[in-house]
XYZ file of C-alpha atoms in Angstrom:
235
model
C -10.966 20.706 -12.591
C -12.007 18.289 -9.850
C -13.234 14.859 -10.860
C -16.956 14.409 -10.295
C -18.422 11.011 -9.408
C -22.140 10.287 -9.352
C -23.042 8.178 -6.334
C -23.974 4.679 -7.543
C -24.851 3.101 -4.203
C -28.375 3.249 -2.863
C -27.736 1.469 0.421
C -24.854 1.830 2.833
C -23.683 -0.307 5.749
C -23.521 1.858 8.909
C -19.935 2.466 9.957
C -20.439 1.164 13.491
C -21.446 -2.266 12.239
C -18.147 -2.549 10.396
C -16.164 -2.647 13.621
C -16.820 -6.359 14.027
C -14.330 -8.618 12.297
C -16.981 -10.735 10.611
C -16.230 -9.965 6.983
C -18.408 -6.871 6.678
C -15.436 -4.617 5.923
C -14.464 -7.017 3.165
C -17.974 -6.968 1.726
C -18.119 -3.187 2.007
C -14.835 -2.885 0.074
C -16.058 -5.321 -2.582
C -19.356 -3.488 -3.012
C -17.579 -0.153 -3.401
C -15.178 -1.721 -5.906
C -18.051 -3.117 -7.978
C -19.715 0.315 -7.955
C -16.934 1.783 -10.082
C -17.803 2.330 -13.740
C -15.445 2.040 -16.706
C -15.346 5.763 -17.428
C -14.660 6.494 -13.746
C -11.471 4.442 -13.920
C -10.256 6.674 -16.752
C -11.037 9.843 -14.818
C -9.403 8.495 -11.662
C -6.363 7.493 -13.692
C -6.076 11.052 -15.002
C -6.667 12.591 -11.592
C -3.999 10.540 -9.822
C -1.602 10.082 -12.720
C -1.641 6.327 -12.155
C -2.696 3.452 -14.457
C -6.216 2.237 -13.781
C -5.010 -1.370 -14.092
C -3.006 -1.000 -10.875
C -5.835 0.818 -9.097
C -8.085 -2.108 -9.985
C -5.491 -4.510 -8.552
C -5.656 -2.543 -5.287
C -9.484 -2.914 -5.297
C -10.138 0.813 -5.288
C -13.837 1.637 -5.089
C -16.352 4.405 -4.520
C -18.433 5.172 -1.401
C -21.384 7.454 -2.093
C -22.017 7.921 1.630
C -18.555 9.429 2.099
C -18.296 10.940 -1.372
C -14.832 9.396 -1.586
C -12.822 6.634 -3.181
C -12.135 3.565 -1.037
C -8.779 1.828 -0.582
C -8.955 -1.491 1.337
C -6.246 -2.513 3.808
C -5.682 -6.166 4.726
C -3.968 -8.214 7.393
C -1.383 -10.944 6.760
C -4.167 -13.396 5.829
C -5.726 -11.028 3.252
C -8.723 -10.143 5.434
C -9.854 -6.541 5.007
C -9.259 -4.864 8.375
C -9.600 -1.221 7.341
C -10.615 1.019 4.465
C -8.855 4.280 3.626
C -11.070 6.999 2.159
C -9.868 9.734 -0.194
C -11.905 12.765 -1.270
C -11.278 13.402 -4.959
C -12.119 17.104 -4.689
C -10.016 18.117 -1.694
C -7.520 15.262 -1.451
C -8.472 14.740 2.212
C -7.746 11.264 3.560
C -9.389 9.430 6.456
C -10.523 5.913 7.315
C -13.779 4.044 7.830
C -14.730 3.976 11.521
C -14.246 0.683 13.306
C -11.363 -0.520 11.154
C -7.656 -0.620 11.801
C -4.526 0.085 9.792
C -3.427 -2.695 7.470
C -1.459 -3.237 4.293
C -2.426 -2.230 0.747
C -2.181 -5.548 -1.080
C -2.569 -5.897 -4.868
C -4.524 -8.712 -6.426
C -2.345 -11.106 -8.412
C 0.876 -10.731 -6.439
C 3.002 -13.796 -7.113
C 3.011 -16.277 -4.205
C 6.670 -16.949 -4.998
C 7.835 -13.338 -5.232
C 11.635 -13.086 -5.098
C 12.103 -9.377 -4.387
C 9.277 -7.582 -2.598
C 9.065 -3.786 -2.496
C 7.307 -2.068 0.400
C 6.179 1.509 -0.132
C 4.327 4.080 1.938
C 0.671 4.467 0.998
C -1.529 3.093 -1.797
C -0.594 5.538 -4.570
C 3.129 4.855 -4.147
C 2.260 1.151 -4.268
C 0.313 1.592 -7.504
C 3.185 3.584 -8.998
C 5.746 0.847 -8.330
C 3.352 -1.849 -9.549
C 2.950 0.112 -12.784
C 6.648 -0.303 -13.618
C 6.582 -4.039 -13.029
C 7.798 -4.254 -9.422
C 6.088 -6.546 -6.897
C 4.950 -4.164 -4.183
C 2.751 -3.828 -1.113
C 2.040 -0.614 0.796
C 2.147 0.421 4.426
C -0.586 2.782 5.692
C 2.028 5.296 6.889
C 5.752 5.536 7.566
C 5.267 3.913 10.978
C 2.113 1.861 10.522
C 1.288 -1.859 10.394
C 4.743 -3.156 11.348
C 3.388 -6.388 12.827
C 1.061 -7.101 9.879
C 3.790 -6.288 7.356
C 6.237 -8.589 9.135
C 3.751 -11.460 9.231
C 2.893 -10.927 5.563
C 6.554 -10.975 4.542
C 6.994 -14.175 6.538
C 4.054 -15.704 4.644
C 5.247 -14.566 1.198
C 8.824 -15.608 2.014
C 10.702 -13.387 -0.498
C 14.472 -13.669 -0.832
C 14.760 -9.906 -0.432
C 12.668 -6.977 0.758
C 13.239 -3.405 -0.413
C 11.675 -0.647 1.676
C 11.087 2.469 -0.422
C 11.100 5.331 2.079
C 9.772 8.829 1.520
C 12.467 11.495 1.578
C 10.716 13.681 4.159
C 12.406 16.847 5.370
C 11.741 15.853 8.983
C 13.257 12.402 8.514
C 10.050 10.549 9.421
C 10.261 8.309 6.351
C 13.816 7.264 7.166
C 13.038 6.556 10.819
C 9.971 4.536 9.904
C 11.935 2.524 7.332
C 14.704 1.789 9.820
C 12.170 0.626 12.394
C 10.490 -1.690 9.881
C 13.844 -3.068 8.720
C 14.680 -4.105 12.295
C 11.506 -6.207 12.357
C 11.880 -7.620 8.838
C 15.411 -8.967 9.242
C 13.907 -11.565 11.595
C 11.792 -13.029 8.772
C 13.707 -12.169 5.579
C 17.399 -12.873 4.831
C 18.009 -9.618 2.926
C 16.473 -6.233 3.657
C 17.382 -2.941 1.973
C 16.185 0.638 2.314
C 16.174 2.981 -0.656
C 15.103 6.582 -1.281
C 14.079 8.398 -4.444
C 16.762 10.606 -6.019
C 17.467 13.974 -4.438
C 14.632 16.417 -4.943
C 11.970 13.712 -5.290
C 9.823 13.025 -2.249
C 8.243 9.643 -2.883
C 7.870 6.675 -5.230
C 4.818 8.071 -6.984
C 6.616 11.284 -7.894
C 9.661 9.254 -8.967
C 7.566 7.207 -11.406
C 5.613 10.229 -12.632
C 8.937 11.831 -13.536
C 9.684 8.902 -15.811
C 11.429 6.334 -13.604
C 11.299 2.724 -14.790
C 12.413 -0.511 -13.166
C 15.767 -0.005 -14.912
C 16.166 3.233 -12.970
C 15.084 1.801 -9.627
C 17.079 -1.449 -9.613
C 20.554 0.176 -9.678
C 19.510 2.138 -6.583
C 18.472 -1.143 -4.966
C 21.750 -2.848 -5.802
C 23.734 0.055 -4.354
C 21.860 0.016 -1.046
C 23.303 -1.715 2.009
C 21.983 -5.188 2.774
C 20.656 -5.653 6.282
C 20.509 -9.176 7.677
C 20.250 -10.901 11.002
C 23.505 -12.486 12.092
C 23.078 -15.217 14.651
C 26.125 -15.814 16.777
C 26.472 -18.861 18.952
C 28.709 -18.740 21.990
C 30.648 -21.885 22.662
C 30.450 -22.780 26.307
C 33.480 -24.431 27.816
């Protein structure tokens, strides 16, 4: 049965006004987040199969105008630059007009994170957060490369692990490889991992019972990518 949400908002900021980078997207995301009620978190948790605690960390909210949940995306300075919308009845996904693709960033991520996981999409991010892994999410397999690179440079982890979707068409692998090329310029150790055979993404992996103890051996077995700087001696 589809989850029903009663619209709590009486006023709505027109989408066109959100195109300006003056903080209105941030305020819109905050207002939608505050609109969520305690029992809605439980129903959303059941619907998505994800802990509400991690959805709260991702500042998920509710837009009555769109009849959809809201998922804020930020730039490397934590400014909201876009908001993903998700219809709870149909599963359809789209974005608020006037925004741009950014990174799904959880509240409370350690400023001194040692190993940072990067997943594809907000639900994969929530899944990895739920098993105790520090994680941020890209908007798609190819999206927000520049923002992600700048954010990794700011967070300065010792290692980044890209968790790629195991798509049949190879899009997840190609997107992960492309991101890795950019990240080796700002992080000394970059790895790419995939869920076990037969599992498409991180969310499914966790829903099937994976814990950090299952994920870390896969990380350790993955090849380390790093940037080797060679200096030519001129004679």
